[in-house]
PDB file of C-alpha atoms in Angstrom:
ATOM      1  CA  MET A1500       0.000   0.000   0.000  1.00 82.00           C
ATOM      2  CA  ARG A1501       2.795   2.440   0.880  1.00 85.00           C
ATOM      3  CA  GLU A1502       4.531   1.699  -2.404  1.00 87.00           C
ATOM      4  CA  ILE A1503       1.417   2.610  -4.381  1.00 84.00           C
ATOM      5  CA  ALA A1504       1.061   5.875  -2.467  1.00 77.00           C
ATOM      6  CA  ARG A1505       4.751   6.668  -3.052  1.00 81.00           C
ATOM      7  CA  LEU A1506       4.453   5.991  -6.776  1.00 84.00           C
ATOM      8  CA  TRP A1507       1.308   8.100  -6.974  1.00 75.00           C
ATOM      9  CA  ARG A1508       3.128  11.054  -5.348  1.00 77.00           C
ATOM     10  CA  GLU A1509       5.944  10.571  -7.835  1.00 84.00           C
ATOM     11  CA  ALA A1510       3.405  10.605 -10.667  1.00 81.00           C
ATOM     12  CA  GLN A1511       2.126  13.952  -9.392  1.00 78.00           C
ATOM     13  CA  GLN A1512       5.644  15.355  -9.268  1.00 84.00           C
ATOM     14  CA  SER A1513       6.248  13.969 -12.765  1.00 91.00           C
ATOM     15  CA  PHE A1514       3.206  15.591 -14.374  1.00 93.00           C
ATOM     16  CA  LEU A1515       4.171  18.920 -12.816  1.00 94.00           C
ATOM     17  CA  ALA A1516       7.775  18.570 -14.048  1.00 94.00           C
ATOM     18  CA  ILE A1517       6.566  17.585 -17.525  1.00 95.00           C
ATOM     19  CA  GLY A1518       4.280  20.626 -17.551  1.00 96.00           C
ATOM     20  CA  ARG A1519       7.192  22.869 -16.614  1.00 96.00           C
ATOM     21  CA  TYR A1520       9.332  21.426 -19.422  1.00 96.00           C
ATOM     22  CA  LEU A1521       6.470  21.967 -21.835  1.00 96.00           C
ATOM     23  CA  VAL A1522       6.171  25.612 -20.740  1.00 97.00           C
ATOM     24  CA  GLN A1523       9.898  26.080 -21.366  1.00 96.00           C
ATOM     25  CA  ALA A1524       9.706  24.384 -24.765  1.00 95.00           C
ATOM     26  CA  LYS A1525       6.734  26.540 -25.795  1.00 95.00           C
ATOM     27  CA  GLN A1526       8.667  29.674 -24.827  1.00 95.00           C
ATOM     28  CA  LYS A1527      11.892  28.658 -26.565  1.00 94.00           C
ATOM     29  CA  LEU A1528      10.663  27.103 -29.804  1.00 93.00           C
ATOM     30  CA  PRO A1529       9.773  29.260 -32.807  1.00 93.00           C
ATOM     31  CA  HIS A1530       6.097  29.782 -33.560  1.00 89.00           C
ATOM     32  CA  GLY A1531       4.494  26.558 -34.794  1.00 88.00           C
ATOM     33  CA  GLU A1532       7.403  24.328 -33.787  1.00 93.00           C
ATOM     34  CA  PHE A1533       5.965  23.482 -30.377  1.00 93.00           C
ATOM     35  CA  GLN A1534       2.883  21.865 -31.941  1.00 91.00           C
ATOM     36  CA  ARG A1535       5.050  19.850 -34.335  1.00 92.00           C
ATOM     37  CA  MET A1536       7.282  18.727 -31.468  1.00 92.00           C
ATOM     38  CA  VAL A1537       4.284  17.596 -29.411  1.00 92.00           C
ATOM     39  CA  GLU A1538       2.728  15.693 -32.321  1.00 92.00           C
ATOM     40  CA  ALA A1539       5.970  14.099 -33.517  1.00 92.00           C
ATOM     41  CA  SER A1540       7.927  13.411 -30.357  1.00 92.00           C
ATOM     42  CA  LEU A1541       5.704  13.025 -27.307  1.00 93.00           C
ATOM     43  CA  PRO A1542       3.735   9.993 -26.080  1.00 93.00           C
ATOM     44  CA  PHE A1543       0.626  12.149 -25.585  1.00 91.00           C
ATOM     45  CA  GLY A1544      -1.337  14.611 -27.663  1.00 92.00           C
ATOM     46  CA  ARG A1545      -1.864  18.358 -27.826  1.00 93.00           C
ATOM     47  CA  GLN A1546      -4.668  18.394 -25.262  1.00 95.00           C
ATOM     48  CA  THR A1547      -2.610  16.601 -22.621  1.00 94.00           C
ATOM     49  CA  ALA A1548       0.345  18.892 -23.343  1.00 95.00           C
ATOM     50  CA  TYR A1549      -1.930  21.896 -22.947  1.00 97.00           C
ATOM     51  CA  GLU A1550      -3.380  20.624 -19.666  1.00 96.00           C
ATOM     52  CA  LEU A1551       0.053  19.909 -18.191  1.00 96.00           C
ATOM     53  CA  ARG A1552       1.261  23.387 -19.186  1.00 97.00           C
ATOM     54  CA  MET A1553      -1.778  25.020 -17.582  1.00 97.00           C
ATOM     55  CA  ILE A1554      -1.160  23.122 -14.349  1.00 97.00           C
ATOM     56  CA  ALA A1555       2.527  24.094 -14.266  1.00 97.00           C
ATOM     57  CA  GLU A1556       1.707  27.735 -14.963  1.00 97.00           C
ATOM     58  CA  ALA A1557      -0.943  27.799 -12.228  1.00 97.00           C
ATOM     59  CA  VAL A1558       1.579  26.463  -9.708  1.00 97.00           C
ATOM     60  CA  ASP A1559       4.508  28.582 -10.867  1.00 97.00           C
ATOM     61  CA  LYS A1560       2.420  31.775 -10.917  1.00 96.00           C
ATOM     62  CA  GLY A1561       1.248  31.072  -7.370  1.00 96.00           C
ATOM     63  CA  ARG A1562      -2.388  30.468  -8.218  1.00 96.00           C
ATOM     64  CA  ILE A1563      -2.259  26.951  -6.756  1.00 97.00           C
ATOM     65  CA  PRO A1564       0.255  26.140  -4.014  1.00 96.00           C
ATOM     66  CA  GLU A1565       2.334  23.130  -5.019  1.00 93.00           C
ATOM     67  CA  LEU A1566       1.638  21.446  -1.682  1.00 92.00           C
ATOM     68  CA  LYS A1567      -2.102  21.701  -2.347  1.00 94.00           C
ATOM     69  CA  LEU A1568      -1.900  20.523  -5.952  1.00 93.00           C
ATOM     70  CA  PRO A1569      -4.266  17.581  -6.510  1.00 93.00           C
ATOM     71  CA  GLN A1570      -2.481  14.307  -7.114  1.00 89.00           C
ATOM     72  CA  SER A1571      -4.368  13.647 -10.348  1.00 91.00           C
ATOM     73  CA  ALA A1572      -3.455  15.705 -13.401  1.00 93.00           C
ATOM     74  CA  SER A1573      -7.058  15.789 -14.612  1.00 93.00           C
ATOM     75  CA  VAL A1574      -8.247  17.139 -11.246  1.00 95.00           C
ATOM     76  CA  ALA A1575      -5.368  19.614 -11.044  1.00 95.00           C
ATOM     77  CA  TYR A1576      -6.325  20.857 -14.515  1.00 96.00           C
ATOM     78  CA  GLN A1577      -9.903  21.423 -13.315  1.00 95.00           C
ATOM     79  CA  LEU A1578      -8.528  23.783 -10.655  1.00 95.00           C
ATOM     80  CA  ALA A1579      -5.913  25.380 -12.912  1.00 96.00           C
ATOM     81  CA  THR A1580      -8.511  26.520 -15.414  1.00 94.00           C
ATOM     82  CA  LEU A1581     -10.793  28.220 -12.905  1.00 94.00           C
ATOM     83  CA  LYS A1582     -11.114  31.997 -13.089  1.00 92.00           C
ATOM     84  CA  PRO A1583      -9.282  33.736 -10.231  1.00 93.00           C
ATOM     85  CA  GLU A1584     -12.511  34.503  -8.342  1.00 91.00           C
ATOM     86  CA  ASP A1585     -13.716  30.914  -8.755  1.00 92.00           C
ATOM     87  CA  LEU A1586     -10.363  29.526  -7.630  1.00 94.00           C
ATOM     88  CA  ALA A1587     -10.511  31.749  -4.540  1.00 94.00           C
ATOM     89  CA  ALA A1588     -14.039  30.495  -3.824  1.00 92.00           C
ATOM     90  CA  ALA A1589     -12.927  26.881  -4.335  1.00 94.00           C
ATOM     91  CA  ASP A1590     -10.077  27.456  -1.894  1.00 95.00           C
ATOM     92  CA  GLN A1591     -12.456  29.049   0.602  1.00 94.00           C
ATOM     93  CA  ASP A1592     -14.743  26.016   0.223  1.00 93.00           C
ATOM     94  CA  GLY A1593     -11.801  23.714   1.026  1.00 94.00           C
ATOM     95  CA  LEU A1594     -11.365  22.288  -2.473  1.00 94.00           C
ATOM     96  CA  VAL A1595      -7.798  23.397  -3.136  1.00 96.00           C
ATOM     97  CA  ARG A1596      -6.079  20.422  -1.587  1.00 95.00           C
ATOM     98  CA  SER A1597      -3.909  17.505  -2.634  1.00 91.00           C
ATOM     99  CA  ASP A1598      -6.537  14.827  -2.022  1.00 93.00           C
ATOM    100  CA  LEU A1599      -9.273  16.513  -4.063  1.00 95.00           C
ATOM    101  CA  ARG A1600     -11.218  14.020  -6.163  1.00 94.00           C
ATOM    102  CA  ARG A1601     -12.732  14.617  -9.583  1.00 93.00           C
ATOM    103  CA  PRO A1602     -16.401  14.116  -8.513  1.00 95.00           C
ATOM    104  CA  GLU A1603     -15.957  16.810  -5.834  1.00 94.00           C
ATOM    105  CA  ILE A1604     -14.651  19.484  -8.194  1.00 94.00           C
ATOM    106  CA  ILE A1605     -17.200  18.607 -10.895  1.00 93.00           C
ATOM    107  CA  ALA A1606     -20.077  18.845  -8.399  1.00 93.00           C
ATOM    108  CA  TRP A1607     -18.687  22.114  -7.006  1.00 92.00           C
ATOM    109  CA  LYS A1608     -18.379  23.600 -10.501  1.00 91.00           C
ATOM    110  CA  ARG A1609     -21.952  22.595 -11.356  1.00 89.00           C
ATOM    111  CA  GLU A1610     -23.275  24.185  -8.169  1.00 87.00           C
ATOM    112  CA  ARG A1611     -21.190  27.314  -8.733  1.00 82.00           C
ATOM    113  CA  LEU A1612     -22.456  27.573 -12.294  1.00 76.00           C
ATOM    114  CA  ARG A1613     -26.041  27.088 -11.135  1.00 76.00           C
ATOM    115  CA  ARG A1614     -25.676  29.797  -8.481  1.00 74.00           C
ATOM    116  CA  SER A1615     -23.896  32.059 -10.928  1.00 71.00           C
ATOM    117  CA  ALA A1616     -26.598  31.579 -13.552  1.00 61.00           C
ATOM    118  CA  GLY A1617     -29.277  32.463 -10.984  1.00 58.00           C
ATOM    119  CA  ALA A1618     -27.425  35.599  -9.927  1.00 61.00           C
ATOM    120  CA  ASN A1619     -26.791  36.467 -13.559  1.00 68.00           C
ATOM    121  CA  HIS A1620     -30.478  35.999 -14.374  1.00 70.00           C
ATOM    122  CA  GLU A1621     -31.431  38.361 -11.553  1.00 76.00           C
ATOM    123  CA  ALA A1622     -28.897  40.954 -12.714  1.00 75.00           C
ATOM    124  CA  LEU A1623     -30.201  40.700 -16.271  1.00 78.00           C
ATOM    125  CA  ALA A1624     -33.785  41.081 -15.083  1.00 77.00           C
ATOM    126  CA  ARG A1625     -32.841  44.244 -13.134  1.00 84.00           C
ATOM    127  CA  ARG A1626     -30.999  45.648 -16.164  1.00 84.00           C
ATOM    128  CA  ARG A1627     -33.996  44.876 -18.384  1.00 86.00           C
ATOM    129  CA  ALA A1628     -36.339  46.711 -15.988  1.00 87.00           C
ATOM    130  CA  ARG A1629     -34.031  49.765 -15.917  1.00 90.00           C
ATOM    131  CA  LEU A1630     -33.848  49.839 -19.715  1.00 90.00           C
ATOM    132  CA  ALA A1631     -37.645  49.523 -19.989  1.00 90.00           C
ATOM    133  CA  GLU A1632     -37.989  52.536 -17.665  1.00 91.00           C
ATOM    134  CA  ILE A1633     -35.549  54.558 -19.775  1.00 92.00           C
ATOM    135  CA  ILE A1634     -37.406  53.650 -22.978  1.00 92.00           C
ATOM    136  CA  GLN A1635     -40.751  54.575 -21.389  1.00 92.00           C
ATOM    137  CA  ARG A1636     -39.389  57.934 -20.233  1.00 91.00           C
ATOM    138  CA  HIS A1637     -37.960  58.693 -23.693  1.00 92.00           C
ATOM    139  CA  GLU A1638     -41.185  57.645 -25.405  1.00 91.00           C
ATOM    140  CA  GLU A1639     -43.104  60.043 -23.144  1.00 91.00           C
ATOM    141  CA  GLU A1640     -40.638  62.846 -23.954  1.00 91.00           C
ATOM    142  CA  LEU A1641     -40.889  62.056 -27.660  1.00 90.00           C
ATOM    143  CA  GLU A1642     -44.692  62.147 -27.528  1.00 91.00           C
ATOM    144  CA  LYS A1643     -44.545  65.474 -25.682  1.00 92.00           C
ATOM    145  CA  ALA A1644     -42.194  66.887 -28.343  1.00 91.00           C
ATOM    146  CA  ARG A1645     -44.520  65.647 -31.124  1.00 91.00           C
ATOM    147  CA  ARG A1646     -47.522  67.373 -29.494  1.00 90.00           C
ATOM    148  CA  GLU A1647     -45.537  70.599 -29.077  1.00 89.00           C
ATOM    149  CA  LEU A1648     -44.400  70.439 -32.710  1.00 87.00           C
ATOM    150  CA  ALA A1649     -47.997  69.876 -33.869  1.00 87.00           C
ATOM    151  CA  ASP A1650     -49.142  72.885 -31.770  1.00 86.00           C
ATOM    152  CA  LEU A1651     -46.427  75.054 -33.337  1.00 86.00           C
ATOM    153  CA  GLU A1652     -47.377  73.972 -36.842  1.00 85.00           C
ATOM    154  CA  GLU A1653     -51.011  74.759 -36.114  1.00 84.00           C
ATOM    155  CA  ALA A1654     -50.062  78.176 -34.701  1.00 84.00           C
ATOM    156  CA  LEU A1655     -48.140  78.943 -37.878  1.00 82.00           C
ATOM    157  CA  GLY A1656     -51.249  78.185 -39.900  1.00 79.00           C
ATOM    158  CA  GLY A1657     -49.719  75.347 -41.815  1.00 64.00           C
ATOM    159  CA  LYS A1658     -46.852  77.477 -43.130  1.00 63.00           C
ATOM    160  CA  VAL A1659     -43.734  75.487 -43.881  1.00 59.00           C
ATOM    161  CA  ILE A1660     -40.632  76.227 -41.871  1.00 58.00           C
ATOM    162  CA  ILE A1661     -37.384  75.412 -43.595  1.00 62.00           C
ATOM    163  CA  GLU A1662     -34.826  74.301 -41.098  1.00 65.00           C
ATOM    164  CA  GLY A1663     -31.179  75.046 -41.608  1.00 63.00           C
ATOM    165  CA  MET A1664     -28.877  78.007 -41.997  1.00 67.00           C
ATOM    166  CA  ALA A1665     -29.001  80.601 -44.718  1.00 62.00           C
ATOM    167  CA  GLU A1666     -25.914  81.139 -46.766  1.00 70.00           C
ATOM    168  CA  GLU A1667     -25.001  84.527 -48.087  1.00 70.00           C
ATOM    169  CA  GLN A1668     -24.880  84.631 -51.870  1.00 68.00           C
ATOM    170  CA  GLY A1669     -21.994  86.533 -53.364  1.00 62.00           C
TER     171      GLY A1669
END
């Protein structure tokens, strides 16, 4: 049992090291060469390379403490791709930890999305109500201006007013 746990920890350290090497390669290789190198020389594809890079960058930029990095690359990637405010919320909810399991982060993300969608819906409804009030106010002002214009035209006895500026003829 201890041997399995040791090997699993080593696997975690390996995926982080691989991600760091991939970040370096991406920075050093000319544009387009990184993709060719991944496709031609690595035992995994572009998506895995991308995920490992994102994990390494999240750790190296201090977004996820290395000691709290989940032991599974797929779970670590789930954390690494969270927006900063979501990652902070996940940390506050106790999810940024080395023993985090995939079902936990997936369930948390679903709940967060559901709550976010509800809050977003409420914000949109408030914005819609404010815009409807603005439109109503402008429609009332427009109607008032139309009545005033009609009164002026009636007062002028139907005479046409040409709008614009006169130009002096030389």
